[in-house]
């Protein structure tokens, strides 16, 4: 039987890049249901908070408040119908938590908390502002890319991600899934003068020039998203036109987080199954040998009974493990199908290549 895993998911990104707005949009899309999939906050009050903020955006055009020094902390359940596929411990930190000095005088508590949180994260979402990505594309096109400026704080976030990945590898643990989330993709065409698809293709082909640290030892999803077509020319930075709300791709990070976790766990589950098969065969042979030996059934009855009990327990455990593997494969394949057109990289190589 399929057992829903529990993962820890953490969002990184510079101030103003759209992390919190993305969170609200993602929840709105999935809590309403998408192709039979749903996402729910296990705390009813958090569910209402998210729903109210989204309603305020859709009705009045008011964007959600930026995350304060207290991280946004949610417990989510990702479901297909009535089946829970994934439990998510989700946190969104303010941009400054990832860019401020830990030892600075008056440093906020969330700076150190984020470092500890990243160390245990199964999925890390690196959020890049579409406006700055578009400017990066323009710089690359005219050959004047300026690496001295880093409005997305990629260097700082890269160091944090590198430290986490290196620790996981050294300890023999599964490395975290990395999602490069490009927000405000409606701005790409406006700023670069290219069709959005062409601008995204530049990023797809040059992702490791943009974020070099991701070229090794990790699996990465490149995921452009948008809440709406709001443009740059707004009189009020905190307000948008409600009729321009048009969410795109907001659910895909959840699909990728589940697919990655299940896919990376499958080899270990298969190894455990092989170990059980080997143990069962060894025990069967010993029972057969004891039964066929001279006076074996009488003199060795205690050992035979102990082996038979162990065999029964291992058979049950094998059935459970085989069921978990079968269920994991089914849902991993379902998530892979949802992500079929999304760029996914493993160890620096685009998977469609």
XYZ file of N, CA and C in Angstrom, residues 41-178:
414
model
N -4.425 23.113 3.506
C -3.727 23.418 4.749
C -4.414 22.647 5.863
N -3.645 21.923 6.658
C -4.261 21.106 7.706
C -4.846 21.955 8.831
N -4.364 23.196 8.969
C -4.913 24.135 9.950
C -6.022 24.941 9.271
N -7.273 24.800 9.701
C -8.378 25.522 9.056
C -8.196 27.038 9.047
N -7.557 27.583 10.077
C -7.339 29.031 10.119
C -6.352 29.462 9.036
N -5.310 28.658 8.826
C -4.357 28.976 7.765
C -5.042 28.888 6.396
N -5.932 27.926 6.253
C -6.690 27.792 5.006
C -7.494 29.064 4.734
N -8.153 29.571 5.759
C -8.947 30.788 5.604
C -8.064 32.001 5.332
N -6.907 32.071 5.994
C -5.982 33.189 5.759
C -5.545 33.228 4.298
N -5.180 32.074 3.770
C -4.735 32.010 2.379
C -5.875 32.342 1.417
N -7.053 31.800 1.701
C -8.203 32.041 0.830
C -8.622 33.510 0.854
N -8.624 34.123 2.032
C -9.010 35.534 2.149
C -8.041 36.440 1.398
N -6.733 36.138 1.509
C -5.741 36.960 0.819
C -5.894 36.839 -0.691
N -6.198 35.634 -1.168
C -6.391 35.454 -2.610
C -7.655 36.162 -3.084
N -8.702 36.084 -2.303
C -9.936 36.791 -2.651
C -9.690 38.294 -2.731
N -8.891 38.812 -1.812
C -8.570 40.241 -1.816
C -7.816 40.627 -3.091
N -6.961 39.718 -3.553
C -6.241 39.973 -4.802
C -7.187 39.944 -5.994
N -8.049 38.945 -6.036
C -8.922 38.764 -7.199
C -10.053 39.787 -7.254
N -10.468 40.301 -6.102
C -11.590 41.243 -6.057
C -11.099 42.696 -6.068
N -10.124 42.987 -5.191
C -9.671 44.371 -5.040
C -8.318 44.639 -5.679
N -7.627 43.585 -6.105
C -6.319 43.764 -6.717
C -5.207 44.026 -5.728
N -5.427 43.713 -4.451
C -4.420 43.958 -3.415
C -3.499 42.757 -3.279
N -2.212 42.971 -3.478
C -1.246 41.884 -3.360
C -1.033 41.508 -1.897
N -0.708 40.247 -1.618
C -0.472 39.824 -0.228
C 0.693 40.587 0.393
N 0.632 40.776 1.697
C 1.725 41.424 2.406
C 2.981 40.573 2.317
N 4.133 41.238 2.222
C 5.404 40.518 2.199
C 5.629 39.812 3.528
N 6.408 38.734 3.489
C 6.710 37.986 4.706
C 7.521 38.837 5.660
N 7.134 38.807 6.938
C 7.827 39.573 7.977
C 8.974 38.731 8.527
N 9.575 39.189 9.611
C 10.691 38.449 10.211
C 10.242 37.094 10.737
N 8.964 36.935 10.993
C 8.442 35.631 11.395
C 8.089 34.859 10.126
N 8.751 33.723 9.868
C 8.492 32.977 8.632
C 7.045 32.521 8.531
N 6.557 32.395 7.315
C 5.249 31.807 7.079
C 5.401 30.298 7.136
N 4.650 29.676 8.010
C 4.802 28.248 8.292
C 3.468 27.554 8.052
N 3.469 26.546 7.172
C 2.231 25.852 6.828
C 2.448 24.339 6.810
N 1.387 23.623 7.133
C 1.351 22.178 6.945
C 0.325 21.905 5.847
N 0.782 21.319 4.754
C -0.086 21.034 3.615
C -0.234 19.536 3.399
N -1.389 19.147 2.863
C -1.606 17.778 2.397
C -1.947 17.851 0.917
N -1.170 17.165 0.097
C -1.388 17.104 -1.346
C -2.101 15.791 -1.640
N -3.273 15.876 -2.280
C -4.133 14.712 -2.453
C -4.528 14.500 -3.902
N -4.853 13.268 -4.226
C -5.558 12.951 -5.458
C -6.871 12.324 -5.034
N -7.952 13.046 -5.224
C -9.224 12.588 -4.680
C -9.122 12.510 -3.168
N -9.386 11.328 -2.611
C -9.316 11.123 -1.165
C -7.969 10.561 -0.719
N -7.077 10.297 -1.660
C -5.776 9.690 -1.345
C -4.732 10.767 -1.094
N -4.119 10.752 0.075
C -3.039 11.683 0.381
C -1.757 11.180 -0.274
N -1.174 12.017 -1.136
C 0.049 11.654 -1.841
C 1.299 12.188 -1.163
N 1.163 13.311 -0.466
C 2.338 13.979 0.081
C 1.918 14.888 1.229
N 2.676 14.847 2.302
C 2.519 15.800 3.400
C 3.698 16.766 3.336
N 3.400 18.059 3.460
C 4.430 19.080 3.231
C 4.526 20.011 4.434
N 5.729 20.112 4.974
C 6.063 21.137 5.965
C 6.684 22.277 5.177
N 5.951 23.376 5.015
C 6.311 24.457 4.092
C 6.646 25.726 4.870
N 7.762 26.357 4.515
C 8.093 27.649 5.115
C 8.582 28.625 4.055
N 8.130 29.856 4.187
C 8.540 30.963 3.315
C 9.208 32.013 4.196
N 10.472 32.334 3.893
C 11.210 33.334 4.646
C 11.261 34.649 3.878
N 11.355 35.731 4.615
C 11.543 37.035 3.969
C 12.889 37.019 3.247
N 12.995 37.866 2.222
C 14.217 37.897 1.433
C 15.456 38.187 2.262
N 15.328 39.060 3.233
C 16.486 39.437 4.041
C 17.054 38.311 4.865
N 16.249 37.289 5.155
C 16.740 36.187 5.969
C 17.858 35.430 5.267
N 17.853 35.445 3.939
C 18.881 34.735 3.193
C 20.046 35.598 2.762
N 19.952 36.916 3.018
C 21.004 37.807 2.514
C 21.697 38.593 3.625
N 21.140 38.604 4.825
C 21.763 39.351 5.911
C 22.855 38.522 6.588
N 23.765 39.182 7.260
C 24.825 38.506 7.998
C 24.270 37.904 9.290
N 24.672 36.664 9.569
C 24.198 36.018 10.787
C 24.737 36.696 12.037
N 25.988 37.177 11.970
C 26.635 37.729 13.169
C 26.541 39.251 13.236
N 25.763 39.835 12.373
C 25.624 41.291 12.401
C 24.913 41.734 13.676
N 25.279 42.901 14.153
C 24.626 43.442 15.343
C 23.133 43.613 15.078
N 22.319 43.059 15.948
C 20.875 43.165 15.786
C 20.304 42.250 14.723
N 21.058 41.238 14.292
C 20.570 40.322 13.265
C 19.291 39.623 13.734
N 18.348 39.472 12.838
C 17.072 38.852 13.183
C 17.239 37.345 13.389
N 16.371 36.783 14.203
C 16.457 35.360 14.524
C 16.225 34.485 13.304
N 15.480 35.003 12.323
C 15.166 34.164 11.167
C 16.375 33.912 10.272
N 17.440 34.696 10.420
C 18.640 34.488 9.613
C 19.282 33.151 9.976
N 19.477 32.913 11.268
C 20.035 31.637 11.714
C 19.033 30.503 11.527
N 17.752 30.800 11.727
C 16.723 29.766 11.580
C 16.667 29.236 10.152
N 16.854 30.119 9.174
C 16.830 29.696 7.781
C 17.977 28.734 7.489
N 19.146 29.002 8.013
C 20.284 28.113 7.799
C 19.979 26.718 8.336
N 19.405 26.653 9.521
C 19.061 25.358 10.105
C 17.964 24.667 9.306
N 17.035 25.450 8.827
C 15.922 24.903 8.057
C 16.411 24.299 6.736
N 17.303 24.992 6.052
C 17.808 24.491 4.787
C 18.503 23.149 4.951
N 19.174 22.964 6.066
C 19.931 21.734 6.290
C 19.038 20.501 6.308
N 17.745 20.667 6.618
C 16.841 19.520 6.697
C 15.795 19.535 5.581
N 15.957 20.418 4.605
C 14.949 20.573 3.557
C 15.085 19.492 2.490
N 13.953 18.906 2.104
C 13.913 17.937 1.013
C 13.744 18.635 -0.334
N 13.124 19.813 -0.309
C 12.919 20.603 -1.529
C 13.239 22.056 -1.229
N 14.049 22.674 -2.099
C 14.395 24.082 -1.954
C 13.926 24.810 -3.213
N 13.126 25.843 -3.016
C 12.641 26.651 -4.135
C 13.442 27.944 -4.166
N 14.235 28.112 -5.215
C 15.005 29.334 -5.415
C 14.195 30.244 -6.332
N 13.683 31.329 -5.787
C 12.763 32.201 -6.512
C 13.503 33.384 -7.125
N 13.376 33.519 -8.443
C 14.039 34.603 -9.173
C 12.990 35.512 -9.796
N 13.158 36.803 -9.596
C 12.227 37.807 -10.117
C 12.348 37.880 -11.635
N 11.214 37.706 -12.337
C 11.223 37.746 -13.792
C 11.775 39.034 -14.359
N 11.601 40.140 -13.652
C 12.155 41.410 -14.135
C 13.674 41.339 -14.209
N 14.306 40.811 -13.162
C 15.767 40.726 -13.146
C 16.270 39.652 -14.105
N 15.511 38.575 -14.266
C 15.899 37.555 -15.244
C 15.878 38.153 -16.648
N 14.861 38.965 -16.935
C 14.778 39.612 -18.245
C 15.961 40.545 -18.468
N 16.357 41.272 -17.441
C 17.518 42.155 -17.563
C 18.786 41.339 -17.790
N 18.877 40.188 -17.149
C 20.015 39.272 -17.348
C 20.053 38.785 -18.798
N 18.891 38.484 -19.366
C 18.813 38.055 -20.771
C 19.301 39.173 -21.686
N 18.877 40.396 -21.428
C 19.300 41.531 -22.256
C 20.812 41.754 -22.167
N 21.357 41.636 -20.969
C 22.800 41.806 -20.797
C 23.570 40.751 -21.590
N 23.038 39.512 -21.569
C 23.701 38.426 -22.300
C 23.643 38.672 -23.802
N 22.528 39.217 -24.274
C 22.334 39.421 -25.713
C 23.297 40.453 -26.291
N 23.584 41.514 -25.519
C 24.473 42.547 -26.066
C 25.915 42.404 -25.575
N 26.184 41.278 -24.872
C 27.557 40.989 -24.456
C 28.061 41.821 -23.307
N 27.165 42.448 -22.556
C 27.592 43.311 -21.450
C 27.126 42.765 -20.109
N 27.022 41.437 -20.000
C 26.538 40.873 -18.738
C 27.421 41.337 -17.587
N 26.799 41.898 -16.593
C 27.519 42.477 -15.464
C 27.358 41.588 -14.242
N 28.414 40.866 -13.903
C 28.325 39.959 -12.761
C 28.580 40.673 -11.433
N 28.973 41.953 -11.498
C 29.216 42.659 -10.244
C 27.911 43.021 -9.554
N 26.843 43.125 -10.314
C 25.540 43.387 -9.730
C 24.776 42.083 -9.595
N 24.122 41.888 -8.480
C 23.429 40.618 -8.246
C 22.108 40.902 -7.535
N 21.144 41.539 -8.223
C 19.891 41.899 -7.557
C 19.091 40.683 -7.101
N 19.355 39.524 -7.710
C 18.645 38.304 -7.299
C 19.354 37.583 -6.157
N 20.533 38.094 -5.762
C 21.336 37.500 -4.679
C 21.637 36.028 -4.952
N 21.891 35.719 -6.215
C 22.149 34.328 -6.587
C 23.403 33.796 -5.901
N 24.439 34.603 -5.816
C 25.679 34.134 -5.200
C 25.456 33.733 -3.751
N 24.716 34.542 -3.021
C 24.469 34.238 -1.604
C 23.627 32.982 -1.445
N 22.572 32.879 -2.233
C 21.724 31.697 -2.131
C 22.445 30.445 -2.633
N 23.305 30.610 -3.642
C 24.056 29.480 -4.163
C 24.971 28.895 -3.099
N 25.596 29.755 -2.334
C 26.476 29.257 -1.275
C 25.684 28.439 -0.264
N 24.506 28.920 0.098
C 23.680 28.183 1.061
C 23.268 26.826 0.505
N 22.851 26.798 -0.761
C 22.441 25.541 -1.383
C 23.618 24.583 -1.489
N 24.791 25.099 -1.878
C 25.981 24.269 -2.020
C 26.346 23.599 -0.698
N 26.260 24.343 0.378
C 26.593 23.786 1.692
C 25.652 22.645 2.052
N 24.379 22.832 1.786
C 23.390 21.792 2.104
C 23.634 20.538 1.273
N 23.822 20.712 -0.030
C 24.027 19.566 -0.918
C 25.292 18.807 -0.535
N 26.370 19.541 -0.269
C 27.632 18.896 0.092
C 27.476 18.055 1.362
N 26.760 18.576 2.335
C 26.540 17.831 3.575
C 25.735 16.566 3.322
N 24.690 16.677 2.505
C 23.864 15.505 2.194
C 24.687 14.426 1.496
N 25.526 14.831 0.555
C 26.345 13.866 -0.179
C 27.331 13.183 0.753
N 27.983 13.948 1.606
C 28.956 13.383 2.533
C 28.320 12.382 3.491
N 27.073 12.629 3.860
C 26.383 11.746 4.809
C 25.641 10.613 4.108
N 25.718 10.578 2.771
C 25.055 9.520 2.021
C 23.549 9.658 1.963
N 23.052 10.857 2.138
C 21.608 11.097 2.125
C 21.144 11.582 0.755
N 19.858 11.480 0.541
C 19.247 11.971 -0.693
C 19.412 13.481 -0.769
N 19.899 13.984 -1.910
C 20.055 15.429 -2.056
C 18.693 16.075 -2.303
N 18.522 17.328 -1.866
C 17.219 17.973 -2.034
C 16.890 18.268 -3.487
N 15.615 18.243 -3.794
C 15.150 18.721 -5.091
C 15.301 20.240 -5.113
N 15.735 20.764 -6.254
C 15.899 22.210 -6.403
C 14.945 22.697 -7.490
